Short mmCIF file of C-alpha atoms in Angstrom, two decimals:
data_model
loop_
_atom_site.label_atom_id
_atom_site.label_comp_id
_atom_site.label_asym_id
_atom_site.label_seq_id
_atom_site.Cartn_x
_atom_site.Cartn_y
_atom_site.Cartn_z
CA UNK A 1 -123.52 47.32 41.53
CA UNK A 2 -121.85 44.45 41.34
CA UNK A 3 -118.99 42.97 42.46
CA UNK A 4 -119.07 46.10 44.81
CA UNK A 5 -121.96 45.85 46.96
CA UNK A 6 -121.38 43.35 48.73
CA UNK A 7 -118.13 42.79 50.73
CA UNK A 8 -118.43 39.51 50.22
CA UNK A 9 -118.68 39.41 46.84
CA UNK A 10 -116.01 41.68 46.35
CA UNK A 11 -113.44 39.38 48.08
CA UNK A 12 -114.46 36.61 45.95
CA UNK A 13 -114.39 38.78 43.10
CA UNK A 14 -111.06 39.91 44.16
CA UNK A 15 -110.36 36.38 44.55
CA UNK A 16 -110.90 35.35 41.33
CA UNK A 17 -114.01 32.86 41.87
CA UNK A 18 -115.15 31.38 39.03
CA UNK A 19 -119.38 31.76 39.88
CA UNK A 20 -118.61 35.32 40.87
CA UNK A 21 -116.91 35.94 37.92
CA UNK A 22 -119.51 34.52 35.95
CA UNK A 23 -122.13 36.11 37.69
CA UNK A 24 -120.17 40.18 36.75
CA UNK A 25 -119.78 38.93 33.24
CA UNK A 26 -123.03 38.44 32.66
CA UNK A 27 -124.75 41.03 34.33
CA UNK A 28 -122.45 44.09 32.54
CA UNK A 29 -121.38 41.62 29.33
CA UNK A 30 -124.40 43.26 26.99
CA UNK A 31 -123.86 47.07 28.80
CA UNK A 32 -120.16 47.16 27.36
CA UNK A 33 -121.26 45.47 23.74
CA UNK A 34 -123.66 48.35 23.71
CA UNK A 35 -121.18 50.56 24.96
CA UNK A 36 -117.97 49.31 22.41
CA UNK A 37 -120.97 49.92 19.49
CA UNK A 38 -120.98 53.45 19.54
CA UNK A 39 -119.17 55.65 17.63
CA UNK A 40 -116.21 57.01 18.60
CA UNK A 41 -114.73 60.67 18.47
CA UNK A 42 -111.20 60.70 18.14
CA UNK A 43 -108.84 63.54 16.90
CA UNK A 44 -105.27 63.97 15.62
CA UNK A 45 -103.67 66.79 13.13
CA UNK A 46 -106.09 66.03 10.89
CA UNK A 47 -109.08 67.08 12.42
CA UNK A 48 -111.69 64.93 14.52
CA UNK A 49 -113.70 61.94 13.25
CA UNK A 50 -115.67 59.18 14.38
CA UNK A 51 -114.96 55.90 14.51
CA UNK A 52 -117.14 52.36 15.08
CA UNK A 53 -115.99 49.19 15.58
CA UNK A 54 -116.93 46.77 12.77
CA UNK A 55 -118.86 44.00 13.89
CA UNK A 56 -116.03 41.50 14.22
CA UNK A 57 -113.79 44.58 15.73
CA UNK A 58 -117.15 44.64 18.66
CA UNK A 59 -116.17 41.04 19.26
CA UNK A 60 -112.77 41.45 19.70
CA UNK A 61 -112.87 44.28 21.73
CA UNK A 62 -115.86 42.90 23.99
CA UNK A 63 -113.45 39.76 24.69
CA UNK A 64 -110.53 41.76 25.19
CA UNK A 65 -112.43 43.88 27.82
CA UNK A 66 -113.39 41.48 29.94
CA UNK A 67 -109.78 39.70 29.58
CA UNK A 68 -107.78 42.80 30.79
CA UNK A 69 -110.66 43.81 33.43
CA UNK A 70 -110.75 39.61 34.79
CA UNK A 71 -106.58 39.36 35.10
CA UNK A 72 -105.69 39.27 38.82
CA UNK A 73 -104.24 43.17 39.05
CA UNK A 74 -107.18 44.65 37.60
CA UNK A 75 -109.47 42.45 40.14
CA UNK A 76 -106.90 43.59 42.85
CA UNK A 77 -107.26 47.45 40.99
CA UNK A 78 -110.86 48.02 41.50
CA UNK A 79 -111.54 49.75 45.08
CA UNK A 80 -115.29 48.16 45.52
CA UNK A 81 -116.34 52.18 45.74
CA UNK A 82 -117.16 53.27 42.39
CA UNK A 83 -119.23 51.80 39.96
CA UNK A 84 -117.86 48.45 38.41
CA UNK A 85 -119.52 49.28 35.22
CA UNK A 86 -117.70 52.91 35.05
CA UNK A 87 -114.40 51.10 36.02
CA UNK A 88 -115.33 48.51 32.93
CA UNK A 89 -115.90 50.98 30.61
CA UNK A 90 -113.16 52.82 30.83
CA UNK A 91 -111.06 49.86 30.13
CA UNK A 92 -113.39 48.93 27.18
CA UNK A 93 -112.75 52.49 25.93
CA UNK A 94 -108.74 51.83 26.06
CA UNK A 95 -109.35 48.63 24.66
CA UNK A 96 -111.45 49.92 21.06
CA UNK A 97 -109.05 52.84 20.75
CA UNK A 98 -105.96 50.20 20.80
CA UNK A 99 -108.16 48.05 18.50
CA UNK A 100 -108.79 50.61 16.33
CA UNK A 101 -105.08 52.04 16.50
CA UNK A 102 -103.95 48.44 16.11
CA UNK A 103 -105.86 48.27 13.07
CA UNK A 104 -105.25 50.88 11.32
CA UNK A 105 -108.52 52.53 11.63
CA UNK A 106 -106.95 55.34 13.42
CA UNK A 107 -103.42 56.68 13.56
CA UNK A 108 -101.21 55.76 16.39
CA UNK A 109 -100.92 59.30 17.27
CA UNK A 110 -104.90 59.65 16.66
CA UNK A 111 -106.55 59.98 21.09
CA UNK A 112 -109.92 59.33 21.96
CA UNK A 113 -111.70 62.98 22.40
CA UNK A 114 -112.46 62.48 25.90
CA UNK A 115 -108.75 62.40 27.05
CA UNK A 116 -108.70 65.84 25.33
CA UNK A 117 -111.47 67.87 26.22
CA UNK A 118 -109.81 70.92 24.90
CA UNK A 119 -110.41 69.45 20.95
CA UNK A 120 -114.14 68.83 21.21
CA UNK A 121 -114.56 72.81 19.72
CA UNK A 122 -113.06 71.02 16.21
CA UNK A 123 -115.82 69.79 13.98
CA UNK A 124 -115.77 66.76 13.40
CA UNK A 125 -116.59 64.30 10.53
CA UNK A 126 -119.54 62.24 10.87
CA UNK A 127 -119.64 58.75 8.70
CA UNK A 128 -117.32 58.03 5.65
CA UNK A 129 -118.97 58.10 2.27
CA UNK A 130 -118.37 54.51 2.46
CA UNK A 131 -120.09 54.25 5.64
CA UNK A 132 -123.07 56.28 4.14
CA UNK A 133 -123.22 53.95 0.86
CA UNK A 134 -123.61 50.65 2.77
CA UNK A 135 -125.87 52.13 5.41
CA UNK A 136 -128.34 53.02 2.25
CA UNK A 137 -127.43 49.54 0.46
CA UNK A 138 -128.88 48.01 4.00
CA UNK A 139 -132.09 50.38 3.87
CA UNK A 140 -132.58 49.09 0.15
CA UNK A 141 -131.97 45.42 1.19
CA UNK A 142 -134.40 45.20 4.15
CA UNK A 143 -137.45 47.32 2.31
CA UNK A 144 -136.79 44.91 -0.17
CA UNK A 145 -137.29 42.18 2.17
CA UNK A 146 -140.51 44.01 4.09
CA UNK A 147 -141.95 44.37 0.64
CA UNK A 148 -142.58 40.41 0.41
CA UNK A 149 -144.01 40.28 3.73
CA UNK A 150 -147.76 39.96 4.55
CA UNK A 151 -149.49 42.95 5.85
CA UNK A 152 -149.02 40.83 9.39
CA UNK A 153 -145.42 40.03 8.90
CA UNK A 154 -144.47 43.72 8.30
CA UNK A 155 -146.83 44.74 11.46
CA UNK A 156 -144.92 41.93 13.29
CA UNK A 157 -141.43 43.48 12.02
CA UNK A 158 -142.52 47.02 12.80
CA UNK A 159 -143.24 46.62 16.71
CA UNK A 160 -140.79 43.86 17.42
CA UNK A 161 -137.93 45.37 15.54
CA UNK A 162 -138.84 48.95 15.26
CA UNK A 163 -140.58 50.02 17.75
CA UNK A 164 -138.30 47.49 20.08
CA UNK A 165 -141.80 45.99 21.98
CA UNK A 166 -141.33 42.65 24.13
CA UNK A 167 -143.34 39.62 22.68
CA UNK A 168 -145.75 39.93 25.08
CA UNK A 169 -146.04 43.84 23.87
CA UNK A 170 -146.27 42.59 20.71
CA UNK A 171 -148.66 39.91 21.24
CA UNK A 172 -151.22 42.44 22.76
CA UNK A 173 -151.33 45.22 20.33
CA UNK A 174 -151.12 41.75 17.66
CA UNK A 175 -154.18 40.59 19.16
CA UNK A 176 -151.70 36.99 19.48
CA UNK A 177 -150.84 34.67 22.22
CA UNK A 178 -146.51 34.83 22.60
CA UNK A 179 -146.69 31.43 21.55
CA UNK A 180 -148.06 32.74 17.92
CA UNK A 181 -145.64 36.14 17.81
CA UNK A 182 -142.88 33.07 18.80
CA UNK A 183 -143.25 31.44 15.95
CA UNK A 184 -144.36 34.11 13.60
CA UNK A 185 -141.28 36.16 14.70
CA UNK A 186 -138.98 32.74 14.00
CA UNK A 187 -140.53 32.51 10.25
CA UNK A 188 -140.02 36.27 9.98
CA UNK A 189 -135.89 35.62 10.61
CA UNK A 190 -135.91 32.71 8.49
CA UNK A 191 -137.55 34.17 5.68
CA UNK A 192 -135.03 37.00 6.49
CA UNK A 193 -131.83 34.76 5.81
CA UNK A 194 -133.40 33.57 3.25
CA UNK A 195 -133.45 36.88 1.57
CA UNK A 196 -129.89 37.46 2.26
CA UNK A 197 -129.03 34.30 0.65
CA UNK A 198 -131.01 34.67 -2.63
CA UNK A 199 -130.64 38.61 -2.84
CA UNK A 200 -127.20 38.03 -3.35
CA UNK A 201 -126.04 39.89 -0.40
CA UNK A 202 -123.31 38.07 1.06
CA UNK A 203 -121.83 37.52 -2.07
CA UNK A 204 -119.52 40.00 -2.33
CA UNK A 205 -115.65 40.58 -2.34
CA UNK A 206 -113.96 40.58 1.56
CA UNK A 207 -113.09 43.92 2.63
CA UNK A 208 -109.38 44.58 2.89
CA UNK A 209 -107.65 45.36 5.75
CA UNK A 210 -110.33 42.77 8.36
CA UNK A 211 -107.52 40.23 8.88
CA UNK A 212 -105.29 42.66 10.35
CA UNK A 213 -108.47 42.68 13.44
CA UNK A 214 -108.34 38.79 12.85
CA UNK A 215 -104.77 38.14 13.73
CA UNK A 216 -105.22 40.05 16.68
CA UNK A 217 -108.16 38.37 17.80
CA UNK A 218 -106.45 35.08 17.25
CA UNK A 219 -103.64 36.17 19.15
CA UNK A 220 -105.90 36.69 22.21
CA UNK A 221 -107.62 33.69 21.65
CA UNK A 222 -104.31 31.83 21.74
CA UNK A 223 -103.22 34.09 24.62
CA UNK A 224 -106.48 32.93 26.09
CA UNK A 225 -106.21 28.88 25.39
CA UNK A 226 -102.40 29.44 26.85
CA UNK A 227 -103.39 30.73 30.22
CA UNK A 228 -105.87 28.26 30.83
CA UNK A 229 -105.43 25.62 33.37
CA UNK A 230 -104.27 22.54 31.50
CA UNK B 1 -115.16 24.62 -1.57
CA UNK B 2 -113.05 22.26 -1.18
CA UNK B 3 -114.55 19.23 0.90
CA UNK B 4 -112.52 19.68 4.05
CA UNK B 5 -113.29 23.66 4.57
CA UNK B 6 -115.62 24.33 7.22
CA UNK B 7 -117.07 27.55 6.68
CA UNK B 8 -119.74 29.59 8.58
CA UNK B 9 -122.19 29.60 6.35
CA UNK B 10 -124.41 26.91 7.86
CA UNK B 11 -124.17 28.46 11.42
CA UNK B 12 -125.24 31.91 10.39
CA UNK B 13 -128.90 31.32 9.60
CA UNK B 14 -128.95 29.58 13.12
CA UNK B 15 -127.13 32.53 14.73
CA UNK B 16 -130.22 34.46 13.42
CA UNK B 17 -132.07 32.31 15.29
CA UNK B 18 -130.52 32.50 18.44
CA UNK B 19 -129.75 28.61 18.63
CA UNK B 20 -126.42 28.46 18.90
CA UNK B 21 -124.98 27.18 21.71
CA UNK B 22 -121.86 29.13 23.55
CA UNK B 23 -119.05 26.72 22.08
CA UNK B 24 -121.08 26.94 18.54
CA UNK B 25 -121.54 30.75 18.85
CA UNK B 26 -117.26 30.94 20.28
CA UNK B 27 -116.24 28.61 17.19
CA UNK B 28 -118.64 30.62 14.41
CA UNK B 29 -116.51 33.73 15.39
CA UNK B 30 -112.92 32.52 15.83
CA UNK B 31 -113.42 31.17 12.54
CA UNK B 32 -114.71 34.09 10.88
CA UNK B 33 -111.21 36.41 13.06
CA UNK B 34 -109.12 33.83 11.25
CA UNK B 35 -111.19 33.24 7.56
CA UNK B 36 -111.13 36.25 5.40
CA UNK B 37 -114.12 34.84 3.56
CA UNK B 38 -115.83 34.07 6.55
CA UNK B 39 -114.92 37.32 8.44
CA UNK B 40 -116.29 39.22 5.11
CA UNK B 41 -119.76 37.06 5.71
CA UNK B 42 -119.98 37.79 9.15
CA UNK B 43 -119.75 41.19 8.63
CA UNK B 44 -122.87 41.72 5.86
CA UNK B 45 -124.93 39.15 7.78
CA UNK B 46 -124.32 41.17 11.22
CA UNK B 47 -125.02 44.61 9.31
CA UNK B 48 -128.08 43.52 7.47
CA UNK B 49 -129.54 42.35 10.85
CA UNK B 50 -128.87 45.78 11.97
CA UNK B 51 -130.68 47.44 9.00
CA UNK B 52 -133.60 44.59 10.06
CA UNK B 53 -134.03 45.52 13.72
CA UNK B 54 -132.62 48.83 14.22
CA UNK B 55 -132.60 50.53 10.27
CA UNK B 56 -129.24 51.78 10.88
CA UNK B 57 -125.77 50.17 11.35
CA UNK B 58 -124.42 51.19 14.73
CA UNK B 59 -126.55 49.24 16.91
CA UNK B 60 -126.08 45.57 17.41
CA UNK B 61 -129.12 43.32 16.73
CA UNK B 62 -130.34 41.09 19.14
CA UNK B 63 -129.24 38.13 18.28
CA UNK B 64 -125.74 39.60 17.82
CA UNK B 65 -125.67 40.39 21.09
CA UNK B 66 -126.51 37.48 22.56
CA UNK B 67 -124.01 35.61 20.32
CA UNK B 68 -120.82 38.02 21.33
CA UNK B 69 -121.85 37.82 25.17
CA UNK B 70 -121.90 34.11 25.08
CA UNK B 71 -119.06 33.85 23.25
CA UNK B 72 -116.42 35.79 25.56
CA UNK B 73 -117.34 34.39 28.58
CA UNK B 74 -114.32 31.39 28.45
CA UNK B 75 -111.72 33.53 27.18
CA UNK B 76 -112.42 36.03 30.13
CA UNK B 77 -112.76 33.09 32.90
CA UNK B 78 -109.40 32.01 31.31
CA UNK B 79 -107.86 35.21 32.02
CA UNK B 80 -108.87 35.32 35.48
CA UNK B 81 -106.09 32.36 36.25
CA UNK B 82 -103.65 33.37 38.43
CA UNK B 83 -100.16 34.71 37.20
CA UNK B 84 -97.38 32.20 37.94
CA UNK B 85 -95.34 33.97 40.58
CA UNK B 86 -91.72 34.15 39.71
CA UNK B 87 -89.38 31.86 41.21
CA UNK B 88 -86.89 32.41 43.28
CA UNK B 89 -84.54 30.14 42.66
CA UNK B 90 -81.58 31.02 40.46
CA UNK B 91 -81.28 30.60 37.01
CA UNK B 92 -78.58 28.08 37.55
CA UNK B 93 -80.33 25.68 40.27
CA UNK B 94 -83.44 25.84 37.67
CA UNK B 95 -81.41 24.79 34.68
CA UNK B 96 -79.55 21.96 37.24
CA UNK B 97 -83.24 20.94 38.40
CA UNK B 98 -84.68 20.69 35.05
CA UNK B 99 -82.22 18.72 33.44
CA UNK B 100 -82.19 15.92 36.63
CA UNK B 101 -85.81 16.06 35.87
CA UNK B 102 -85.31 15.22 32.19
CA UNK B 103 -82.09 12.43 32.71
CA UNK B 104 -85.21 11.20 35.10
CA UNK B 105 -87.97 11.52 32.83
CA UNK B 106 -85.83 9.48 29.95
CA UNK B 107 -84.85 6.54 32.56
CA UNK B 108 -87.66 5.98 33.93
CA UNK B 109 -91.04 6.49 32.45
CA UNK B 110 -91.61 4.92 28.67
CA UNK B 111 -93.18 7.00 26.23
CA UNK B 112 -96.95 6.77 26.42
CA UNK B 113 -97.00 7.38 22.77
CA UNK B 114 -98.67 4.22 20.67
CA UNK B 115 -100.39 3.81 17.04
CA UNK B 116 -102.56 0.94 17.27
CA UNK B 117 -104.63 0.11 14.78
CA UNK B 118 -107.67 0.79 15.82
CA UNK B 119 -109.38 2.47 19.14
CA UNK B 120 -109.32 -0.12 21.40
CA UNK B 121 -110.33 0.98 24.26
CA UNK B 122 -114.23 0.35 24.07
CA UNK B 123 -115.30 -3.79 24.24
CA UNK B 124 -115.20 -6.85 26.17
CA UNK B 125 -112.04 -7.65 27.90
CA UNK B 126 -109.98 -4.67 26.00
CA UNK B 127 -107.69 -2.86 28.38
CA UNK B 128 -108.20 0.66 28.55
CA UNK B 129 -105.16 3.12 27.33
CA UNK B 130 -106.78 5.88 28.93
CA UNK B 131 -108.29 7.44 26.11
CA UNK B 132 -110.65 6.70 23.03
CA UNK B 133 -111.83 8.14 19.91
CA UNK B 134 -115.21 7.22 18.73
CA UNK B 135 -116.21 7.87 14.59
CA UNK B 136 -119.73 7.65 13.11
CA UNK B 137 -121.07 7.94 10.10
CA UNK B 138 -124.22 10.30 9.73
CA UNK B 139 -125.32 9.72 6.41
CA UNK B 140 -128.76 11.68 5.89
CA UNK B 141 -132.25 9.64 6.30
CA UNK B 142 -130.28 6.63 7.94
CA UNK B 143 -129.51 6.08 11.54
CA UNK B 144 -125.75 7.26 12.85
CA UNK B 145 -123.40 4.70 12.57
CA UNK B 146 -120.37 3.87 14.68
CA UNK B 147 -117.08 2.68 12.48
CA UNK B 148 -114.69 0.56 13.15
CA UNK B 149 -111.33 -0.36 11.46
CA UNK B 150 -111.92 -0.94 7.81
CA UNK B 151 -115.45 0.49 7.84
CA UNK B 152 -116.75 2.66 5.21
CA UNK B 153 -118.77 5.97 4.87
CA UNK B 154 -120.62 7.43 2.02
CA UNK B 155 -118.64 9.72 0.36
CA UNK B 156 -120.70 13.06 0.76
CA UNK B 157 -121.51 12.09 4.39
CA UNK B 158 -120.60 13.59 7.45
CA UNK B 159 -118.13 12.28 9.97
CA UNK B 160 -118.46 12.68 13.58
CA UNK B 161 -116.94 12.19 16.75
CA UNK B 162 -117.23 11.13 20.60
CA UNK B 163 -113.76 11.20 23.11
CA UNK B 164 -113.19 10.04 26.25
CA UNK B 165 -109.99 10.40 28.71
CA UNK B 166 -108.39 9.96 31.69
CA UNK B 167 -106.55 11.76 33.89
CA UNK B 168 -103.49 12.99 32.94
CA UNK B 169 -105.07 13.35 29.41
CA UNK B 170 -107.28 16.66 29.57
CA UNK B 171 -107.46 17.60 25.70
CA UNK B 172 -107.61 16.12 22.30
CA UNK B 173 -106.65 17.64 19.42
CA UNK B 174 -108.27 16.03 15.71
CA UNK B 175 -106.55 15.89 12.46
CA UNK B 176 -108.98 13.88 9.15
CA UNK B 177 -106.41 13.51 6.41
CA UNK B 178 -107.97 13.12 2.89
CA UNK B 179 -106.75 12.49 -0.65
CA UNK B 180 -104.26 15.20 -2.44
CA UNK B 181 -103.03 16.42 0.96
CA UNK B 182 -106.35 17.45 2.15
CA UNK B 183 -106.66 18.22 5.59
CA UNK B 184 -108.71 19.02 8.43
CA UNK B 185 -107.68 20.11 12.28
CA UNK B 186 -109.53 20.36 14.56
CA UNK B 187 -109.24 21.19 18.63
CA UNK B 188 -108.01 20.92 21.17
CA UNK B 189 -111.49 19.83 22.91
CA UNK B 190 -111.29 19.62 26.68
CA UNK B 191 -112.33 15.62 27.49
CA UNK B 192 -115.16 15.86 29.97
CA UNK B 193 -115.21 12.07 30.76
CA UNK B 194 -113.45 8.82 30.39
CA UNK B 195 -113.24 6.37 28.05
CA UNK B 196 -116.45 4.58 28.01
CA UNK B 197 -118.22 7.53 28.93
CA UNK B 198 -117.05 9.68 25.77
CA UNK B 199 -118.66 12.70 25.05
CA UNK B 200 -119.08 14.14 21.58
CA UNK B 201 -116.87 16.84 20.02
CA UNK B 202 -118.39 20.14 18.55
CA UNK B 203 -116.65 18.48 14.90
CA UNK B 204 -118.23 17.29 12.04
CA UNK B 205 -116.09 16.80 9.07
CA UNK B 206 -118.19 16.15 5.41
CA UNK B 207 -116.09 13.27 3.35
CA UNK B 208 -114.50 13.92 0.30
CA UNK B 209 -116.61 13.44 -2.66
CA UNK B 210 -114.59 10.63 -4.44
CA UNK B 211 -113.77 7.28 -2.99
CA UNK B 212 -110.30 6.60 -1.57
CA UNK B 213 -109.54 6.53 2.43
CA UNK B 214 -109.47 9.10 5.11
CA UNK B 215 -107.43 8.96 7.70
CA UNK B 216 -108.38 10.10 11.65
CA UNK B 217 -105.38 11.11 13.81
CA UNK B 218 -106.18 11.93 17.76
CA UNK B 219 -103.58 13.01 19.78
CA UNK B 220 -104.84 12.75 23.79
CA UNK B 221 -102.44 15.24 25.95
CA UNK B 222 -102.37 16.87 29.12
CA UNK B 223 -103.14 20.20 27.91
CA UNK B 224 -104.19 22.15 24.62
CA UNK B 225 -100.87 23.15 23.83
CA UNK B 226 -99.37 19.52 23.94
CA UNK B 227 -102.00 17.65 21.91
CA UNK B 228 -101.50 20.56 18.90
CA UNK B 229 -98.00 20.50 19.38
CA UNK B 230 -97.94 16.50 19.04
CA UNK B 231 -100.31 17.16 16.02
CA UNK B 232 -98.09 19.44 14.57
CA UNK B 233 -95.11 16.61 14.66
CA UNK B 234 -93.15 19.15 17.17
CA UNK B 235 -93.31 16.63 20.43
CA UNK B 236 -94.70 13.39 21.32
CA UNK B 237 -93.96 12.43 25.22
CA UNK B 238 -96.36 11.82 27.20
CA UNK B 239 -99.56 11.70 24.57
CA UNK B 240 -101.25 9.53 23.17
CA UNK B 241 -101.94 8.94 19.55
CA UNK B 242 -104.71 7.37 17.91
CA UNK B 243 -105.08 6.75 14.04
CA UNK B 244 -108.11 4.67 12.19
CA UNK B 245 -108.37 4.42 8.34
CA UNK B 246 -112.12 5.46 7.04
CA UNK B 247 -112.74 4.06 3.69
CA UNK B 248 -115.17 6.74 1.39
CA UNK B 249 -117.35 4.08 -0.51
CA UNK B 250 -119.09 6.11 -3.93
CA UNK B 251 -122.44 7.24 -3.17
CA UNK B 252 -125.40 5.36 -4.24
#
């Protein structure tokens, strides 16, 4: 429970030490990536909805989270008692919704569902039927891809992407040293971008409405490169 | 593509690998915020990873991950820096104190600002200015070449760079100038040794595809802000700026 558990810590959390620092970002850094990439309910007069970050949107809002949460009265903020990681996910959960407002993705007025328990009984909207068409555009791009594989390279794919196994996992049920899924798994994701390359894929027209999410990351990366210690 | 954009296109495949490094991954995705292009990329190479590891779009693949978490750690260290506190002192004492410092500032200290010719501060016997730009020429199958005034490169080649700098000089900033108003910026880098000791930038710049010459601008400053601002043409005391002429020879 870091930077809590330790009083120590916590002063030199509080502090603002840099290895301490280092040490929280990295240990809750991946929990609040997987956290920003869910989807989010939010409701306004229209109804409810959910929302997900885009994948550049998860960047932004993973930096920005960790930026508010570092700044010296959010250090001085948390009381050591709690749970860092519930006290850092409720400021990444401010930070997507302002994203997202920011954006455009939701209206200003639009509030995250769990600041308004008494809307949940709306239904709400699942994916857009753009959301739905690329998610089946993906499906068709990556059986595509499977379908050139060796019987071994799709069994490789399966329980290393799939089913989520370790290489070692892998490697047993494989019958493989790690060494061998290593490099088989490194030719699989080469022969993957490949694919992408040659299918076509990234080929296509920018979506409107990302560099609205691209000034704003700029802007904290500026706001970022200003702060630091020249 | 015109030969001074730097697009992302060569650092996805090696995101997919997982061998970017933290600046590389940091770079690959400020550029893709700022490049609609680029932003567009990033976005169908992230989802079709997705579709590859999870078959559906809201999960982040692995090597996503790993790329966002190594990229936010500086910006988040950065905003960890204490707040100034305000001052106390009144408005009028502050305007009174910063203008003494100014009248002082023009009397006595000269501009550090010079354009030699060429970086001089590697070599027998050359006294040191406090910074230095290194260029080399990596022209694939031959060995990396250093260049010095009036060298050439192979048009089609890549250009690359090593900096060095001393205290108070804590940044440089990079700008290659090419033919038709082409150009390139680059920076600020944060100088991690002196000169002699230079240590390469995370910059490569590809040279334009006809001959002619390209021009390298360093400006060495005391922090980020300064060395783009000198760039830029808004302020020049207290940097230091560097210029060297690269002639593109045609390729054989």
């Amino acid at each position: 429970m870091l930077p809590g558990n330790d009083r120590a810590v916590l002063e030199a959390f509080r502090r603002g030490e840099t290895s301490v620092l280092t040490q929280v970002y990295r240990t809750y850094s991946r929990e609040v990536l997987r956290y920003l990439s869910r989807r989010f309910a939010v409701g306004s007069e229209g109804g409810t909805r959910t929302v997900a970050l885009s994948a550049l949107d998860l960047d932004a809002a993973h930096q920005e989270t960790f930026v508010r949460a570092f700044r010296p009265n959010m250090r001085q903020a948390y009381d050591g008692v709690r749970p860092y990681l519930g006290f850092l996910l409720s400021v990444a959960r401010s930070t997507a919704i302002d994203l997202m407002r920011a954006s455009g993705r939701v209206s200003r007025e639009a509030i995250p569902l769990d600041d308004a328990p008494e809307l949940t009984h709306l239904p709400t909207e699942g994916r857009s039927p753009e959301e739905e068409a690329l998610s089946s555009e993906v499906r068709d791009l990556v059986r595509r891809f499977l379908e050139t594989l060796t019987e071994e390279g799709r069994a490789l794919a399966q329980l290393r992407f799939v089913e989520g196994l370790s290489q070692e996992s892998a490697a047993e049920r494989l019958q493989l040293t790690r060494g061998e899924v290593r490099v088989r798994e490194r030719r699989l994701r080469t022969r993957f971008t490949e694919h992408l390359q040659s299918s076509g894929w990234l080929d296509t027209s920018s979506a409107p409405g990302r560099m609205e999410l691209g000034v704003l990351l700029a802007s904290f990366a500026l706001c970022a490169i200003g702060s630091m210690p020249s | 593509m015109r030969w001074y954009e730097r697009h992302i296109d060569a650092s996805l495949p090696r995101w997919s690998l997982g061998d970017l490094s933290s600046p590389q991954a940091t770079r690959l995705l400020r550029h893709a915020h700022r490049c609609q292009r680029c932003g567009a990329r990033y976005e169908r190479w992230a989802q079709a990873h997705r579709g590859l590891e999870h078959g559906q779009l809201d999960t982040p693949s692995f090597m996503e991950l790993q790329a966002l978490s190594q990229a936010g750690l500086e910006a988040a260290l950065a905003a960890a820096a204490p707040e100034q506190a305000p001052s106390r002192w009144s408005s009028l004492a502050l305007l009174g104190g910063a203008l003494a410092a100014v009248l002082l500032a023009v009397v006595l200290i000269p501009t550090t600002t010079h354009v030699p010719g060429e970086f001089v501060s590697r070599g027998d016997g050359t006294p040191s200015p406090g910074a230095a730009l290194r260029i080399f020429c990596a022209t694939p199958g031959q060995p990396l070449r250093e260049l010095h005034a009036g060298d050439a490169c192979r048009a089609g080649a890549m250009l690359a760079f090593a900096a060095g700098g001393q205290p108070p000089f804590t940044h440089v900033a990079v700008q290659v100038r090419g033919v038709k108003n082409a150009e390139v910026t680059a920076g600020p880098f944060a100088l991690s040794g002196g000169p002699g000791n230079e240590a390469p930038l995370e910059l490569t710049v590809p040279m334009p595809e006809i001959a002619g010459v390209v021009e390298v601008i360093a400006v060495f400053a005391r922090s980020p802000s300064e060395s783009m601002a000198t760039l830029r043409g808004e302020q020049a005391e207290g940097t230091v700026v560097l210029r060297q002429s690269v002639r593109v020879e045609e390729g054989r």
